[in-house]
Amino acid sequence: MHASSRHPTPPPTAELLVAPGCPHCAHMERLLTALQREGLIARLEVVDLARHPERAEALGLRGVPWLRLGPFELEGLHGPDALRRWIERTGTVEGHAEYVRSELAGGRLSLMERRVLQAPGRWTPALLHLLAREDLDLKVRLGLDALLEMLAREGLLEGWIEALAELARGEGPARRADAAHYLGLTGSPAAVGPVEALLEDPDPQVRDIAREARANLPTAH
């Protein structure tokens, strides 16, 4: 079954950046044009960087082809099956989460930080989805932690309290410990109750992290 029969949202737009001498740009343009004809891409814009070098400077590009597909930025050559998968993912939280996972696994944390800061509301559900997963490798888990701590510094974690409180009631002690840590970073009085509940957690590491988190939260009057 093709993505066109189960895509849950309107098709994304696409912007492809190309340059003279690029060995893969023409092939990418042909693939994207075919997907547009299928109705999987709403609009395709092809930008020649020889004519518009300011686009490369604004994006800090390291090479072409470079593709913006809906909310996703993809570097290099991608085959038709990969492009179809990314098109499907533009319409789901799980798809956004897979994009974040892929970027962090590829060492592109700084780029992901920029995207999250530009549109935190778009990426928050994906970050929460990843936070609840037990199967992330260490590099991705560390990248996710860096993203959440960045949001805390920007004062953007307070809206997460309800979701983190739910995570704190989950079965996995590692995820309960994560929830305690990030609840503490919110600095919000609303996080006191969920953190104090974790002070009685059966897992000693969770209790330790909950005590540290509680110290970062306001003292009850």
Short mmCIF file of C-alpha atoms in Angstrom, two decimals:
data_model
loop_
_atom_site.label_atom_id
_atom_site.label_comp_id
_atom_site.label_asym_id
_atom_site.label_seq_id
_atom_site.Cartn_x
_atom_site.Cartn_y
_atom_site.Cartn_z
CA MET A 1 0.00 0.00 0.00
CA HIS A 2 1.39 3.42 -0.92
CA ALA A 3 1.63 6.34 1.49
CA SER A 4 -0.98 8.24 -0.52
CA SER A 5 -3.76 5.91 0.69
CA ARG A 6 -3.04 6.36 4.38
CA HIS A 7 -1.45 9.77 4.78
CA PRO A 8 -3.42 11.33 7.66
CA THR A 9 -2.85 15.01 6.88
CA PRO A 10 -2.59 17.22 3.79
CA PRO A 11 0.57 16.49 1.80
CA PRO A 12 3.65 18.51 2.76
CA THR A 13 5.35 21.13 0.66
CA ALA A 14 8.96 20.60 -0.41
CA GLU A 15 11.91 22.87 -1.08
CA LEU A 16 14.94 21.37 -2.81
CA LEU A 17 18.24 23.24 -2.90
CA VAL A 18 20.59 22.34 -5.74
CA ALA A 19 23.85 23.62 -7.21
CA PRO A 20 25.86 23.22 -10.41
CA GLY A 21 28.10 20.16 -10.39
CA CYS A 22 26.00 18.33 -7.82
CA PRO A 23 25.98 14.61 -8.83
CA HIS A 24 22.68 13.76 -7.11
CA CYS A 25 20.58 16.92 -7.41
CA ALA A 26 18.92 16.14 -10.74
CA HIS A 27 17.99 12.65 -9.54
CA MET A 28 16.43 14.06 -6.36
CA GLU A 29 14.47 16.58 -8.37
CA ARG A 30 13.10 13.82 -10.62
CA LEU A 31 12.06 11.72 -7.60
CA LEU A 32 10.32 14.63 -5.92
CA THR A 33 8.59 15.67 -9.14
CA ALA A 34 7.21 12.13 -9.49
CA LEU A 35 5.96 12.19 -5.89
CA GLN A 36 4.31 15.54 -6.53
CA ARG A 37 2.52 14.06 -9.55
CA GLU A 38 1.23 11.29 -7.29
CA GLY A 39 -0.24 13.90 -4.97
CA LEU A 40 2.13 13.09 -2.12
CA ILE A 41 3.75 16.54 -2.23
CA ALA A 42 1.57 19.64 -2.41
CA ARG A 43 4.16 21.95 -3.91
CA LEU A 44 7.79 21.58 -4.97
CA GLU A 45 10.17 24.54 -5.16
CA VAL A 46 13.64 23.99 -6.58
CA VAL A 47 16.22 26.65 -5.67
CA ASP A 48 19.51 26.93 -7.58
CA LEU A 49 22.11 28.16 -5.12
CA ALA A 50 24.21 29.57 -7.94
CA ARG A 51 21.43 32.12 -8.39
CA HIS A 52 20.44 32.40 -4.72
CA PRO A 53 23.59 31.94 -2.60
CA GLU A 54 21.89 33.77 0.25
CA ARG A 55 19.77 30.67 0.92
CA ALA A 56 22.88 28.58 1.58
CA GLU A 57 24.28 31.26 3.87
CA ALA A 58 21.04 31.60 5.81
CA LEU A 59 20.83 27.84 6.39
CA GLY A 60 24.52 27.23 6.95
CA LEU A 61 24.49 24.47 4.35
CA ARG A 62 27.37 22.05 4.12
CA GLY A 63 26.33 20.47 0.83
CA VAL A 64 23.57 19.68 -1.63
CA PRO A 65 21.11 18.26 -2.37
CA TRP A 66 19.28 19.65 0.66
CA LEU A 67 15.56 19.12 1.12
CA ARG A 68 12.98 20.72 3.36
CA LEU A 69 10.01 18.33 3.44
CA GLY A 70 7.25 19.77 5.59
CA PRO A 71 8.92 20.27 9.01
CA PHE A 72 11.87 18.02 8.18
CA GLU A 73 15.26 19.03 6.79
CA LEU A 74 17.08 16.23 4.95
CA GLU A 75 20.62 16.32 3.63
CA GLY A 76 22.05 14.28 0.78
CA LEU A 77 20.53 11.72 -1.55
CA HIS A 78 17.39 9.85 -0.48
CA GLY A 79 15.77 7.11 -2.51
CA PRO A 80 12.07 6.92 -3.40
CA ASP A 81 11.16 4.55 -0.56
CA ALA A 82 12.92 6.72 2.01
CA LEU A 83 11.18 9.83 0.69
CA ARG A 84 7.80 8.11 0.92
CA ARG A 85 8.50 7.16 4.53
CA TRP A 86 9.48 10.71 5.43
CA ILE A 87 6.34 12.04 3.73
CA GLU A 88 4.23 9.69 5.86
CA ARG A 89 6.08 10.76 9.00
CA THR A 90 5.31 14.45 8.47
CA GLY A 91 1.74 13.77 9.61
CA THR A 92 2.29 11.88 12.89
CA VAL A 93 3.83 12.40 16.33
CA GLU A 94 5.66 9.11 15.90
CA GLY A 95 7.07 10.37 12.60
CA HIS A 96 8.33 13.57 14.18
CA ALA A 97 9.85 11.50 16.99
CA GLU A 98 11.64 9.30 14.47
CA TYR A 99 13.03 12.40 12.79
CA VAL A 100 14.36 13.71 16.11
CA ARG A 101 15.83 10.28 16.91
CA SER A 102 17.52 10.14 13.50
CA GLU A 103 18.98 13.64 13.86
CA LEU A 104 20.33 12.97 17.36
CA ALA A 105 21.76 9.61 16.31
CA GLY A 106 23.50 11.38 13.43
CA GLY A 107 25.13 13.92 15.73
CA ARG A 108 23.02 16.87 14.58
CA LEU A 109 22.04 18.11 18.03
CA SER A 110 22.75 21.78 17.31
CA LEU A 111 20.46 21.74 14.28
CA MET A 112 17.73 20.07 16.32
CA GLU A 113 18.14 22.67 19.06
CA ARG A 114 17.54 25.41 16.50
CA ARG A 115 14.41 23.72 15.17
CA VAL A 116 12.95 23.08 18.62
CA LEU A 117 13.54 26.67 19.72
CA GLN A 118 11.95 28.00 16.54
CA ALA A 119 8.79 25.90 16.99
CA PRO A 120 8.63 24.28 20.45
CA GLY A 121 4.93 23.52 20.12
CA ARG A 122 5.55 21.48 16.97
CA TRP A 123 8.28 19.34 18.53
CA THR A 124 7.09 18.94 22.15
CA PRO A 125 4.83 15.90 21.47
CA ALA A 126 7.71 14.16 19.67
CA LEU A 127 10.13 14.83 22.52
CA LEU A 128 7.64 13.47 25.04
CA HIS A 129 7.14 10.40 22.88
CA LEU A 130 10.88 9.76 22.86
CA LEU A 131 11.23 10.41 26.58
CA ALA A 132 8.76 7.62 27.32
CA ARG A 133 10.64 5.07 25.20
CA GLU A 134 12.85 2.46 26.81
CA ASP A 135 14.81 1.50 23.69
CA LEU A 136 16.82 4.64 22.87
CA ASP A 137 20.56 4.25 22.55
CA LEU A 138 22.83 6.32 24.76
CA LYS A 139 23.72 8.92 22.12
CA VAL A 140 20.06 9.67 21.45
CA ARG A 141 19.19 9.69 25.16
CA LEU A 142 21.98 12.20 25.86
CA GLY A 143 20.86 14.37 22.95
CA LEU A 144 17.28 14.28 24.21
CA ASP A 145 18.48 15.32 27.67
CA ALA A 146 20.34 18.26 26.10
CA LEU A 147 17.19 19.36 24.27
CA LEU A 148 15.05 19.21 27.40
CA GLU A 149 17.60 21.07 29.49
CA MET A 150 17.70 23.74 26.79
CA LEU A 151 13.91 24.05 27.01
CA ALA A 152 14.20 24.34 30.79
CA ARG A 153 16.71 27.19 30.46
CA GLU A 154 14.30 28.95 28.12
CA GLY A 155 11.43 28.51 30.60
CA LEU A 156 9.56 26.23 28.21
CA LEU A 157 9.22 23.08 30.35
CA GLU A 158 6.41 24.31 32.59
CA GLY A 159 3.82 23.25 30.05
CA TRP A 160 5.13 19.68 30.34
CA ILE A 161 4.16 19.14 33.99
CA GLU A 162 1.00 17.11 33.34
CA ALA A 163 2.75 14.83 30.84
CA LEU A 164 5.78 14.42 33.10
CA ALA A 165 3.53 13.62 36.05
CA GLU A 166 1.94 10.87 33.98
CA LEU A 167 5.39 9.53 33.09
CA ALA A 168 6.26 9.59 36.79
CA ARG A 169 3.43 7.13 37.43
CA GLY A 170 4.74 4.66 34.83
CA GLU A 171 6.23 1.23 35.38
CA GLY A 172 9.83 1.81 34.31
CA PRO A 173 12.05 3.22 37.08
CA ALA A 174 14.42 4.85 34.57
CA ARG A 175 11.56 6.82 33.08
CA ARG A 176 10.22 7.75 36.55
CA ALA A 177 13.69 9.03 37.38
CA ASP A 178 13.72 11.08 34.17
CA ALA A 179 10.30 12.50 35.05
CA ALA A 180 11.51 13.51 38.52
CA HIS A 181 14.57 15.22 37.07
CA TYR A 182 12.67 17.24 34.48
CA LEU A 183 9.86 18.12 36.89
CA GLY A 184 12.55 19.63 39.11
CA LEU A 185 13.87 21.66 36.20
CA THR A 186 10.48 23.31 35.68
CA GLY A 187 10.87 25.21 38.95
CA SER A 188 7.09 25.29 39.16
CA PRO A 189 4.93 24.88 42.28
CA ALA A 190 2.70 22.63 40.17
CA ALA A 191 5.55 20.09 40.01
CA VAL A 192 5.81 19.72 43.80
CA GLY A 193 3.03 17.14 44.15
CA PRO A 194 4.29 14.72 41.48
CA VAL A 195 7.87 15.00 42.75
CA GLU A 196 6.90 14.45 46.38
CA ALA A 197 5.00 11.33 45.36
CA LEU A 198 8.28 9.97 43.96
CA LEU A 199 10.00 10.45 47.32
CA GLU A 200 8.22 7.22 48.31
CA ASP A 201 9.12 5.36 45.11
CA PRO A 202 10.20 1.72 45.57
CA ASP A 203 13.37 2.33 43.52
CA PRO A 204 16.19 3.99 45.50
CA GLN A 205 17.62 5.82 42.49
CA VAL A 206 14.22 7.34 41.73
CA ARG A 207 13.95 8.48 45.36
CA ASP A 208 17.42 10.08 45.19
CA ILE A 209 16.62 11.99 42.02
CA ALA A 210 13.25 13.02 43.43
CA ARG A 211 15.00 14.50 46.48
CA GLU A 212 17.33 16.48 44.21
CA ALA A 213 14.37 17.65 42.13
CA ARG A 214 12.39 18.65 45.22
CA ALA A 215 15.28 20.86 46.32
CA ASN A 216 14.91 22.81 43.07
CA LEU A 217 11.21 23.48 43.61
CA PRO A 218 9.50 26.10 45.77
CA THR A 219 9.05 25.33 49.44
CA ALA A 220 5.44 24.97 50.51
CA HIS A 221 4.16 27.75 52.74
#
